[in-house]
Coordinates of C-alpha atoms and ligand atoms in Angstrom, one line a residue:
Chain A
M1 CA 0.0 0.0 0.0
A2 CA 1.5 3.2 -1.1
K3 CA 2.2 5.5 1.7
N4 CA 1.4 8.5 -0.4
S5 CA -2.2 7.6 -1.0
I6 CA -2.7 7.1 2.7
D7 CA -1.2 10.5 3.4
E8 CA -3.4 12.0 0.8
I9 CA -6.5 10.5 2.4
I10 CA -5.5 11.8 5.8
K11 CA -4.8 15.2 4.5
K12 CA -7.9 15.5 2.3
T13 CA -10.3 14.4 5.1
N14 CA -8.7 16.2 8.0
S15 CA -8.2 12.9 9.7
Y16 CA -5.2 14.3 11.6
L17 CA -7.4 16.7 13.4
C18 CA -9.4 13.9 15.0
I19 CA -9.5 14.3 18.8
D20 CA -10.7 10.8 19.4
C21 CA -13.9 12.1 21.0
G22 CA -16.1 9.3 19.7
E23 CA -18.9 11.7 18.7
C24 CA -19.1 10.0 15.3
T25 CA -19.4 6.4 16.6
G26 CA -21.9 7.6 19.1
S27 CA -24.0 9.2 16.4
C28 CA -23.6 6.5 13.7
P29 CA -26.8 4.5 13.1
V30 CA -24.7 1.5 12.0
S31 CA -22.6 1.5 15.1
R32 CA -25.8 1.3 17.2
V33 CA -26.7 -2.0 15.7
N34 CA -23.3 -3.3 14.7
V35 CA -20.8 -3.1 17.4
N36 CA -17.9 -4.0 15.1
Y37 CA -18.3 -0.9 13.2
S38 CA -16.7 2.3 14.4
P39 CA -15.9 5.4 12.3
R40 CA -13.7 6.7 15.1
L41 CA -11.6 3.6 15.1
N42 CA -11.3 3.7 11.3
V43 CA -10.0 7.3 11.4
E44 CA -7.6 6.3 14.1
K45 CA -6.4 3.3 12.3
M46 CA -5.8 5.3 9.2
V47 CA -3.8 8.0 11.1
L48 CA -1.7 5.4 12.9
G49 CA -0.9 3.5 9.7
Y50 CA -3.1 0.5 10.1
F51 CA -4.7 0.7 6.8
D52 CA -4.3 -3.0 6.2
E53 CA -6.7 -3.6 9.1
I54 CA -9.3 -1.3 7.5
K55 CA -8.8 -3.1 4.3
K56 CA -9.5 -6.5 5.7
D57 CA -12.5 -5.3 7.7
E58 CA -15.6 -5.8 5.6
N59 CA -17.5 -3.3 7.8
I60 CA -15.9 -0.5 5.8
W61 CA -18.6 -1.3 3.3
S62 CA -21.4 -0.9 5.8
C63 CA -21.2 2.9 6.1
L64 CA -24.3 4.5 4.7
V65 CA -22.5 7.8 3.8
C66 CA -25.4 9.4 5.6
G67 CA -23.2 12.3 6.7
L68 CA -24.4 12.3 10.3
C69 CA -20.9 11.8 11.7
S70 CA -19.3 14.5 9.6
K71 CA -22.0 16.9 10.5
R72 CA -21.4 16.4 14.2
C73 CA -17.6 16.0 14.2
P74 CA -16.1 18.9 16.3
S75 CA -12.9 18.7 14.3
D76 CA -14.4 18.8 10.9
V77 CA -13.2 15.3 9.8
K78 CA -14.9 14.6 6.5
Y79 CA -15.8 11.0 7.0
D80 CA -17.9 10.6 3.8
E81 CA -14.8 11.7 1.9
F82 CA -12.8 9.3 4.0
I83 CA -15.1 6.4 3.0
K84 CA -15.0 7.4 -0.6
L85 CA -11.2 7.6 -0.8
S86 CA -10.5 4.5 1.2
R87 CA -12.9 2.4 -0.7
K88 CA -11.3 3.5 -3.9
E89 CA -7.9 2.4 -2.4
I90 CA -9.3 -0.9 -1.1
R91 CA -10.9 -1.7 -4.4
K92 CA -7.6 -1.5 -6.1
H93 CA -6.5 -4.5 -4.2
N94 CA -9.5 -6.4 -5.4
E95 CA -11.3 -6.7 -2.1
K96 CA -14.6 -8.4 -2.5
L97 CA -17.7 -6.4 -1.6
N98 CA -21.1 -7.4 -0.7
Y99 CA -23.3 -6.2 -3.6
S100 CA -27.0 -5.9 -3.2
H101 CA -29.4 -7.1 -5.9
N102 CA -26.8 -9.3 -7.5
R103 CA -24.8 -6.3 -8.6
I104 CA -27.4 -5.7 -11.4
I105 CA -27.5 -1.9 -10.8
Q106 CA -23.7 -1.6 -10.9
K107 CA -23.7 -3.8 -14.0
S108 CA -26.3 -1.6 -15.7
M109 CA -24.2 1.4 -15.0
E110 CA -21.1 -0.3 -16.4
I111 CA -23.0 -1.0 -19.6
M112 CA -24.1 2.6 -19.8
T113 CA -20.5 3.7 -19.8
Q114 CA -20.1 2.0 -23.2
G115 CA -22.3 4.6 -24.8
N116 CA -25.1 2.4 -26.2
T117 CA -28.2 4.2 -27.3
Q118 CA -30.6 3.6 -24.5
K119 CA -34.4 3.6 -24.5
R120 CA -34.9 5.4 -21.3
T121 CA -37.6 7.8 -22.3
E122 CA -40.3 5.4 -23.3
W123 CA -42.3 6.1 -20.2
I124 CA -43.2 9.5 -21.4
G125 CA -46.9 9.3 -22.4
K126 CA -48.9 11.6 -24.6
E127 CA -50.4 13.5 -21.7
L128 CA -46.9 14.7 -20.7
K129 CA -45.4 17.6 -22.6
V130 CA -41.7 17.5 -23.1
S131 CA -39.6 19.4 -25.6
K132 CA -36.6 18.4 -27.7
K133 CA -34.6 21.5 -26.8
G134 CA -34.9 24.1 -24.1
K135 CA -33.5 25.7 -21.1
F136 CA -35.1 23.3 -18.6
L137 CA -34.0 19.8 -18.3
Y138 CA -35.5 17.1 -16.1
F139 CA -32.9 14.5 -15.0
T140 CA -34.6 11.2 -14.6
G141 CA -31.7 9.4 -13.0
C142 CA -32.1 5.6 -12.5
L143 CA -35.8 5.6 -12.3
P144 CA -36.5 3.7 -15.5
Y145 CA -34.1 1.0 -14.3
F146 CA -35.6 0.9 -10.8
E147 CA -39.0 0.4 -12.4
V148 CA -37.8 -2.9 -13.8
I149 CA -35.5 -4.0 -11.0
F150 CA -37.9 -3.4 -8.2
E151 CA -41.0 -4.7 -9.9
Y152 CA -41.1 -7.5 -7.3
L153 CA -41.8 -4.9 -4.6
N154 CA -44.9 -3.8 -6.4
I155 CA -43.8 -0.2 -6.6
H156 CA -43.5 2.1 -9.6
P157 CA -40.6 4.4 -9.2
L158 CA -41.3 5.8 -12.7
E159 CA -44.5 7.4 -11.3
T160 CA -42.1 9.9 -9.7
A161 CA -40.8 10.8 -13.0
G162 CA -44.2 11.1 -14.6
N163 CA -45.4 13.3 -11.7
A164 CA -42.4 15.5 -11.9
V165 CA -43.1 16.2 -15.6
K166 CA -46.7 16.8 -14.8
I167 CA -45.8 19.3 -12.1
L168 CA -43.4 21.1 -14.5
N169 CA -46.1 21.2 -17.2
K170 CA -48.5 22.7 -14.7
L171 CA -45.9 25.4 -14.0
G172 CA -45.8 26.1 -17.7
I173 CA -42.5 24.3 -18.3
E174 CA -42.0 21.7 -21.0
P175 CA -38.7 20.1 -19.9
V176 CA -36.2 18.3 -22.0
V177 CA -35.9 14.7 -21.1
N178 CA -32.8 13.4 -22.7
N179 CA -32.4 9.9 -23.9
S180 CA -28.6 10.1 -23.9
E181 CA -28.5 10.8 -20.1
V182 CA -26.9 8.2 -18.0
C183 CA -26.9 7.3 -14.4
C184 CA -25.0 9.9 -12.3
G185 CA -22.6 7.3 -11.1
R186 CA -22.6 8.2 -7.4
D187 CA -23.1 4.7 -6.3
L188 CA -20.1 3.5 -8.4
L189 CA -18.0 6.2 -6.8
F190 CA -19.0 5.1 -3.3
N191 CA -18.3 1.5 -4.4
G192 CA -14.8 2.7 -5.0
D193 CA -15.1 2.5 -8.8
E194 CA -13.9 5.9 -9.8
E195 CA -13.0 4.9 -13.3
N196 CA -16.5 4.1 -14.4
F197 CA -17.9 7.0 -12.4
L198 CA -15.7 9.3 -14.4
K199 CA -16.9 7.8 -17.7
L200 CA -20.5 8.4 -16.7
A201 CA -19.7 11.9 -15.5
K202 CA -18.2 12.8 -18.8
I203 CA -21.1 11.5 -20.8
N204 CA -23.6 13.5 -18.6
T205 CA -21.5 16.6 -18.8
K206 CA -21.4 16.3 -22.6
M207 CA -25.1 15.7 -22.7
L208 CA -25.8 18.8 -20.6
K209 CA -23.6 20.9 -22.8
E210 CA -25.1 19.6 -26.0
S211 CA -28.7 20.1 -24.8
G212 CA -28.0 23.7 -23.9
A213 CA -29.8 23.4 -20.7
E214 CA -29.5 26.2 -18.2
K215 CA -31.6 24.7 -15.4
V216 CA -31.7 21.1 -14.4
V217 CA -34.5 19.8 -12.2
F218 CA -34.0 16.6 -10.2
T219 CA -36.3 14.3 -8.2
C220 CA -33.4 12.3 -6.8
P221 CA -31.3 14.2 -4.2
E222 CA -28.3 11.9 -4.8
C223 CA -28.2 12.8 -8.6
L224 CA -28.5 16.4 -7.6
E225 CA -25.7 16.4 -5.2
T226 CA -23.5 14.5 -7.6
L227 CA -24.0 16.8 -10.5
K228 CA -23.9 19.9 -8.4
E229 CA -21.1 19.2 -6.1
I230 CA -19.1 16.1 -7.1
Y231 CA -18.8 16.6 -10.9
P232 CA -17.2 20.0 -10.6
E233 CA -14.5 18.4 -8.4
Y234 CA -13.5 16.2 -11.2
L235 CA -14.5 18.1 -14.4
G236 CA -14.6 21.7 -13.5
K237 CA -17.5 24.1 -13.0
T238 CA -20.4 24.8 -15.3
D239 CA -22.9 27.6 -15.3
V240 CA -25.8 25.3 -15.2
E241 CA -28.2 25.7 -12.3
F242 CA -29.1 22.5 -10.5
I243 CA -32.3 22.4 -8.3
H244 CA -34.5 19.9 -6.6
I245 CA -38.1 19.7 -7.6
T246 CA -39.2 20.7 -4.1
Q247 CA -37.3 24.0 -4.4
L248 CA -39.1 24.8 -7.6
V249 CA -42.5 23.9 -6.2
E250 CA -42.0 25.7 -3.0
E251 CA -41.1 28.9 -4.8
A252 CA -44.2 28.5 -7.1
V253 CA -46.4 28.0 -4.1
K254 CA -45.0 31.0 -2.3
K255 CA -45.5 33.2 -5.4
G256 CA -49.0 31.8 -5.8
K257 CA -48.3 30.2 -9.2
L258 CA -49.3 26.9 -7.9
E259 CA -52.1 26.0 -5.5
L260 CA -52.4 22.8 -3.6
D261 CA -55.8 21.4 -2.8
S262 CA -56.7 19.4 0.2
S263 CA -56.0 15.8 0.2
S264 CA -57.9 12.8 1.6
I265 CA -54.9 12.2 3.8
K266 CA -54.7 14.6 6.7
K267 CA -51.7 13.6 8.8
F268 CA -48.3 13.5 7.3
T269 CA -44.8 13.0 8.6
Y270 CA -41.6 13.5 6.6
Q271 CA -38.4 11.6 6.2
D272 CA -35.4 13.9 5.5
P273 CA -33.3 12.1 2.9
C274 CA -29.7 12.2 4.1
I275 CA -28.4 13.9 1.0
L276 CA -31.2 16.4 0.6
G277 CA -31.0 17.4 4.2
R278 CA -27.5 17.1 5.5
G279 CA -26.0 17.1 2.1
L280 CA -27.8 20.0 0.4
G281 CA -29.4 21.8 3.4
L282 CA -32.9 21.5 2.0
Y283 CA -34.9 20.9 5.1
D284 CA -37.7 23.5 4.8
E285 CA -38.7 23.3 1.2
P286 CA -40.4 19.9 1.3
R287 CA -41.9 20.8 4.7
N288 CA -43.4 24.0 3.4
I289 CA -44.9 22.2 0.5
I290 CA -46.7 19.7 2.8
K291 CA -47.8 22.5 5.2
S292 CA -49.2 24.5 2.3
I293 CA -51.8 21.8 1.6
P294 CA -54.9 22.9 3.4
E295 CA -56.3 21.0 6.4
T296 CA -53.2 18.9 6.8
E297 CA -50.9 18.4 9.7
L298 CA -47.2 17.8 9.4
L299 CA -46.3 15.8 12.5
P300 CA -42.8 16.0 13.7
I301 CA -40.9 12.7 13.7
E302 CA -38.4 11.8 16.4
R303 CA -35.0 12.8 15.1
E304 CA -35.7 15.1 12.2
R305 CA -33.8 17.6 10.1
E306 CA -30.0 17.4 10.7
N307 CA -30.5 14.5 13.1
S308 CA -32.5 12.4 10.7
I309 CA -31.7 8.7 10.3
C310 CA -30.9 7.1 7.0
C311 CA -33.3 4.8 5.3
G312 CA -30.9 1.8 5.6
P313 CA -28.6 0.7 2.8
S314 CA -26.7 2.9 0.4
A315 CA -24.8 2.7 -2.8
W316 CA -26.3 -0.8 -3.4
V317 CA -23.9 -2.6 -1.1
S318 CA -24.2 -4.2 2.2
C319 CA -27.9 -4.7 2.6
T320 CA -27.7 -6.7 5.8
N321 CA -29.6 -7.5 8.9
Y322 CA -28.2 -4.3 10.4
T323 CA -29.7 -2.1 7.7
K324 CA -33.0 -3.9 8.2
R325 CA -32.8 -3.0 11.9
I326 CA -32.2 0.7 11.1
Q327 CA -35.2 0.7 8.7
H328 CA -37.4 -0.8 11.3
V329 CA -36.3 1.7 13.9
R330 CA -37.1 4.5 11.5
L331 CA -40.4 3.1 10.5
G332 CA -41.3 2.6 14.1
Q333 CA -40.6 6.3 14.8
A334 CA -42.7 7.3 11.9
E335 CA -45.5 5.0 13.1
K336 CA -45.3 6.6 16.6
T337 CA -46.1 10.1 15.2
G338 CA -49.6 8.9 14.4
A339 CA -49.3 10.0 10.8
E340 CA -51.1 8.2 8.0
V341 CA -48.4 8.7 5.5
L342 CA -44.6 9.0 5.5
I343 CA -43.5 11.4 2.8
T344 CA -40.1 10.9 1.3
A345 CA -38.3 13.1 -1.2
C346 CA -35.8 10.5 -2.5
P347 CA -36.6 7.5 -4.7
K348 CA -34.1 5.4 -2.8
C349 CA -35.7 6.1 0.5
Y350 CA -39.0 5.1 -1.1
I351 CA -37.5 1.8 -2.4
H352 CA -35.8 0.9 0.8
F353 CA -38.8 1.6 3.1
S354 CA -41.1 -0.2 0.7
C355 CA -38.8 -3.2 1.0
A356 CA -39.0 -3.0 4.8
L357 CA -42.7 -2.6 4.8
S358 CA -43.2 -5.5 2.5
G359 CA -42.0 -7.9 5.1
D360 CA -44.6 -9.8 7.1
D361 CA -43.0 -9.8 10.5
E362 CA -43.9 -6.3 11.5
D363 CA -47.3 -4.7 11.3
Y364 CA -47.2 -1.1 10.1
K365 CA -50.2 1.1 9.5
I366 CA -48.2 3.9 8.0
K367 CA -48.1 4.2 4.2
L368 CA -45.4 5.6 2.0
M369 CA -45.6 8.3 -0.5
D370 CA -43.2 10.2 -2.7
I371 CA -43.4 14.0 -2.4
T372 CA -43.9 14.4 -6.2
T373 CA -46.9 12.1 -6.0
L374 CA -48.4 14.2 -3.2
I375 CA -47.9 17.4 -5.2
A376 CA -49.2 16.0 -8.4
E377 CA -52.3 14.5 -6.7
T378 CA -53.2 17.6 -4.7
M379 CA -52.6 20.1 -7.5
K380 CA -54.6 18.4 -10.2
S381 CA -57.9 18.5 -8.4
K382 CA -58.0 22.3 -8.5
K383 CA -58.1 24.7 -11.5
K384 CA -57.6 23.0 -14.8
H385 CA -60.3 20.6 -13.7
T386 CA -61.7 20.4 -17.2
D387 CA -58.3 19.9 -18.6
S388 CA -57.4 16.8 -16.6
H389 CA -60.8 15.4 -17.5
R390 CA -60.2 15.8 -21.1
L391 CA -56.9 14.1 -20.8
E392 CA -58.3 11.2 -19.0
G393 CA -61.2 10.9 -21.4
Chain B
M1 CA 11.3 -12.8 -42.6
K2 CA 12.6 -16.2 -41.6
K3 CA 12.7 -15.2 -37.9
K4 CA 9.1 -14.2 -38.0
K5 CA 8.1 -17.5 -39.4
T6 CA 9.9 -19.5 -36.7
N7 CA 8.4 -17.2 -34.1
A8 CA 5.0 -17.9 -35.4
K9 CA 5.7 -21.6 -35.3
I10 CA 6.7 -21.5 -31.7
T11 CA 3.6 -19.5 -30.6
K12 CA 1.5 -21.9 -32.6
A13 CA 3.0 -24.8 -30.8
K14 CA 2.4 -23.2 -27.5
M15 CA -1.2 -22.6 -28.2
T16 CA -3.4 -24.7 -25.9
K17 CA -6.1 -26.9 -27.2
A18 CA -8.8 -24.5 -26.0
K19 CA -7.2 -21.7 -27.9
K20 CA -7.0 -23.7 -31.1
I21 CA -10.7 -24.5 -30.8
K22 CA -11.4 -20.8 -30.2
K23 CA -9.5 -19.9 -33.3
K24 CA -11.1 -22.5 -35.4
T25 CA -14.6 -21.5 -34.3
K26 CA -13.7 -17.9 -35.1
K27 CA -12.6 -18.9 -38.5
L28 CA -15.8 -20.8 -39.2
Q29 CA -17.6 -17.8 -37.7
Y30 CA -19.8 -19.6 -35.3
P31 CA -21.3 -17.3 -32.8
K32 CA -20.5 -17.7 -29.1
I33 CA -23.5 -18.7 -27.1
I34 CA -23.3 -19.2 -23.4
T35 CA -25.8 -21.7 -22.2
F36 CA -26.8 -21.9 -18.6
A37 CA -28.2 -25.4 -18.1
C38 CA -29.7 -26.8 -14.9
N39 CA -28.1 -29.9 -13.4
W40 CA -31.2 -32.0 -13.3
C41 CA -32.9 -31.6 -16.7
S42 CA -31.2 -29.5 -19.3
Y43 CA -27.7 -30.5 -18.7
A44 CA -28.8 -34.2 -18.9
G45 CA -30.7 -33.2 -22.0
A46 CA -27.5 -31.9 -23.5
D47 CA -25.7 -35.1 -22.5
L48 CA -28.4 -37.1 -24.2
A49 CA -28.0 -35.0 -27.4
G50 CA -24.3 -35.9 -27.3
V51 CA -24.8 -39.6 -26.5
S52 CA -27.4 -39.9 -29.2
R53 CA -25.1 -38.1 -31.7
F54 CA -27.6 -35.5 -32.7
Q55 CA -25.7 -33.0 -34.7
Y56 CA -25.6 -29.3 -33.6
P57 CA -23.2 -26.5 -34.3
P58 CA -20.2 -26.0 -31.9
S59 CA -21.4 -22.6 -30.9
L60 CA -22.7 -23.5 -27.4
R61 CA -20.7 -23.1 -24.3
L62 CA -22.5 -25.0 -21.6
I63 CA -22.3 -23.8 -18.0
R64 CA -23.9 -26.2 -15.5
V65 CA -25.8 -24.6 -12.6
M66 CA -27.7 -26.5 -9.9
C67 CA -30.9 -24.8 -10.8
A68 CA -31.9 -22.3 -13.5
G69 CA -33.3 -20.2 -10.6
R70 CA -29.7 -19.5 -9.6
I71 CA -29.2 -17.4 -12.7
T72 CA -29.4 -13.6 -12.1
P73 CA -29.7 -10.8 -14.6
T74 CA -26.0 -10.0 -13.9
F75 CA -24.9 -13.4 -15.0
I76 CA -26.6 -12.9 -18.3
L77 CA -25.4 -9.3 -18.8
D78 CA -21.9 -10.2 -17.8
A79 CA -21.8 -12.9 -20.4
L80 CA -23.2 -10.6 -23.1
T81 CA -20.8 -7.8 -22.3
D82 CA -17.8 -10.1 -22.0
G83 CA -18.1 -11.3 -25.6
A84 CA -20.9 -13.8 -25.8
D85 CA -23.2 -13.2 -28.8
G86 CA -26.1 -14.9 -27.2
V87 CA -27.3 -16.5 -24.0
I88 CA -29.6 -19.4 -23.4
V89 CA -31.1 -20.0 -20.0
S90 CA -32.5 -23.5 -19.8
G91 CA -34.3 -25.2 -17.0
C92 CA -36.6 -28.1 -16.2
H93 CA -40.2 -28.0 -17.4
F94 CA -42.2 -26.0 -14.8
E95 CA -44.0 -29.0 -13.3
D96 CA -40.8 -31.1 -13.1
C97 CA -38.5 -28.5 -11.6
H98 CA -36.2 -30.3 -9.1
Y99 CA -36.5 -27.3 -6.7
I100 CA -40.2 -26.8 -7.3
S101 CA -40.2 -23.1 -8.4
G102 CA -36.7 -22.6 -9.9
S103 CA -37.8 -22.6 -13.5
R104 CA -40.5 -20.1 -12.9
K105 CA -38.0 -17.9 -11.1
A106 CA -35.7 -18.2 -14.0
E107 CA -38.5 -17.2 -16.4
K108 CA -39.0 -14.1 -14.4
V109 CA -35.3 -13.3 -14.3
V110 CA -35.1 -13.7 -18.0
E111 CA -38.1 -11.4 -18.4
T112 CA -36.5 -8.7 -16.2
T113 CA -33.2 -9.1 -18.0
R114 CA -34.9 -8.6 -21.3
K115 CA -36.5 -5.4 -20.1
L116 CA -33.2 -4.2 -18.8
M117 CA -31.5 -5.0 -22.1
H118 CA -34.2 -3.1 -23.9
L119 CA -33.5 -0.1 -21.7
L120 CA -29.8 -0.4 -22.1
G121 CA -30.1 -0.5 -25.9
M122 CA -29.2 -4.1 -26.3
D123 CA -31.0 -6.6 -28.6
G124 CA -33.4 -8.7 -26.5
R125 CA -33.3 -11.4 -29.1
R126 CA -29.8 -12.3 -27.9
L127 CA -31.4 -14.0 -24.9
R128 CA -33.5 -17.1 -25.0
F129 CA -35.3 -19.0 -22.3
E130 CA -35.9 -22.7 -22.8
L131 CA -37.4 -25.6 -20.9
I132 CA -35.6 -28.8 -21.8
S133 CA -36.0 -32.1 -19.9
A134 CA -33.5 -34.8 -19.5
A135 CA -35.2 -36.9 -22.2
E136 CA -35.3 -34.2 -24.8
G137 CA -31.9 -34.5 -26.4
Q138 CA -33.5 -33.9 -29.8
K139 CA -35.0 -30.6 -28.6
F140 CA -31.7 -29.5 -27.2
A141 CA -30.0 -30.0 -30.6
T142 CA -32.9 -28.2 -32.4
V143 CA -32.7 -25.3 -30.0
A144 CA -28.9 -25.1 -30.5
R145 CA -29.3 -25.1 -34.3
E146 CA -32.1 -22.6 -34.4
F147 CA -30.5 -20.2 -32.0
T148 CA -27.2 -20.4 -33.7
E149 CA -28.9 -19.5 -36.9
E150 CA -30.8 -16.7 -35.3
I151 CA -27.7 -15.2 -33.7
T152 CA -25.8 -15.5 -37.0
N153 CA -28.5 -13.6 -38.7
L154 CA -28.6 -11.0 -36.0
K155 CA -24.8 -10.5 -36.4
K156 CA -25.2 -10.1 -40.1
E157 CA -28.0 -7.7 -39.6
K158 CA -25.9 -5.6 -37.2
H159 CA -22.9 -5.6 -39.6
G160 CA -25.1 -4.9 -42.5
K161 CA -26.3 -1.8 -40.7
K162 CA -22.8 -0.5 -40.3
Ligands
SF4_401 S1 -21.7 8.4 7.3 FE1 -23.4 7.7 8.6 S2 -23.2 5.5 8.5 FE2 -21.3 6.3 7.8 S3 -20.0 6.4 9.7 FE3 -21.0 8.4 9.5 S4 -22.9 8.2 10.7 FE4 -22.2 6.1 10.3
SF4_402 S1 -16.3 13.0 15.8 FE1 -14.5 13.7 14.6 S2 -13.0 14.2 16.1 FE2 -14.5 12.9 17.1 S3 -13.7 10.8 17.0 FE3 -15.1 11.1 15.2 S4 -13.7 11.8 13.6 FE4 -12.6 12.1 15.5

């Protein structure tokens, strides 16, 4: 193991500033269920030159990159960066990792790097208006793939995409949905596969340039963070503006451009996706949207905002009994609020919680809903009433 | 000139049997087809085809698995991206599956894979799902012949386009 790369990791992540306080391990949702995992110990091992031990420890793959530890660390040790860089280093030595879903998601991404012409826009029906060129681009992310891969959970991740376009149409925007878009590659990066990540990043950057988009709207917080913050680290800055759909909708609601009607569901609670919250600082936008729906109540969940707990697994590795435990803890907290529906703003939270809910061993009353579904359902019942009827008929 | 020739001779001698076969098949332009065959029915079916001397082209590479239900979409995509022209997944007839539901599971996996291939811009015809019992040596040979022809045509189609 080259000493240089270890030094680089230590330097880049501020590991040498660690004061060994243990705040990270105390906060980590994984450490609570898996005593063998300790971020503090990993940082310490790295600084003291025991990288070989980290390498052998399969628990390095169980970090959720949820950002809770980095947020709370008094010394500003960047543990998510630490995980990213050390996994990259570990992967070089061909360490095996515990892929979820038989590695199919990673495999699909690898195939995307080869530049085949995909057919990822076939979900766009006639009722959705999209344009070939324009300033607005909607980034679908992996949703078309999730639709196929997670069919067995009886969920339809593509509904999120359809609803997003519906919402944009309502706001008078006909977004470009580009067929040459590829997965953002974040999961590959956090699997340590920087090479393929870069290939995907280049394809996407090229796609953005060619489409001439000025504003890109996302439904997936992870895609958003990757394009907004990780791509510039590798490929330099662009002038394109990247926003989450909740930002757009909140603004429109505030300005009175969009009105939300009451829903049959009255009590909601909200799950802060790690990346949308701690990563991008968007805590209030989704909450304001839910609150702007008349006659509804947004019930606070135990541990919210910056203290929110992750939905379980991440980057499609290490889905274990520990992650299941985390999910059930979280769902239990949501249930306790007394809400009828748990709103998420991330397709991955939706998938992971759906999986946990689909098990028979625990009895949950709470239902799941993506925030785009909520917006699309509450907005269509007002105004344009005749329009939507015409479309359906 | 002379040196080159001797060099070529040496490398030729060094070539393993497998490599020779590979070169030969390449020369004859047989497509490469990975066949996942289940231990209890399809693999025995392939055996029967061999024992009974049914003729079929040498394009199939058999991989024996305990159950067709063990196949995952990644196996199939890995094969296709690593150089196979086609993939056959073959299991027992649904009623006879040694592990009760393995074949049905395999059918679903193939379906999922085909959808993924469609999304990824790959030709779904490169993948075939078959149910072959241990007594159906003839069927195995027929499938092999048919699919080889189909894949050869597909390849021609693809090159024709270019
Ligand atoms: S990022 Fe989250 S899961 Fe990973 S060590 Fe920090 S708190 Fe634990
Ligand atoms: S919270 Fe920060 S300073 Fe404290 S042990 Fe963890 S990495 Fe070190």
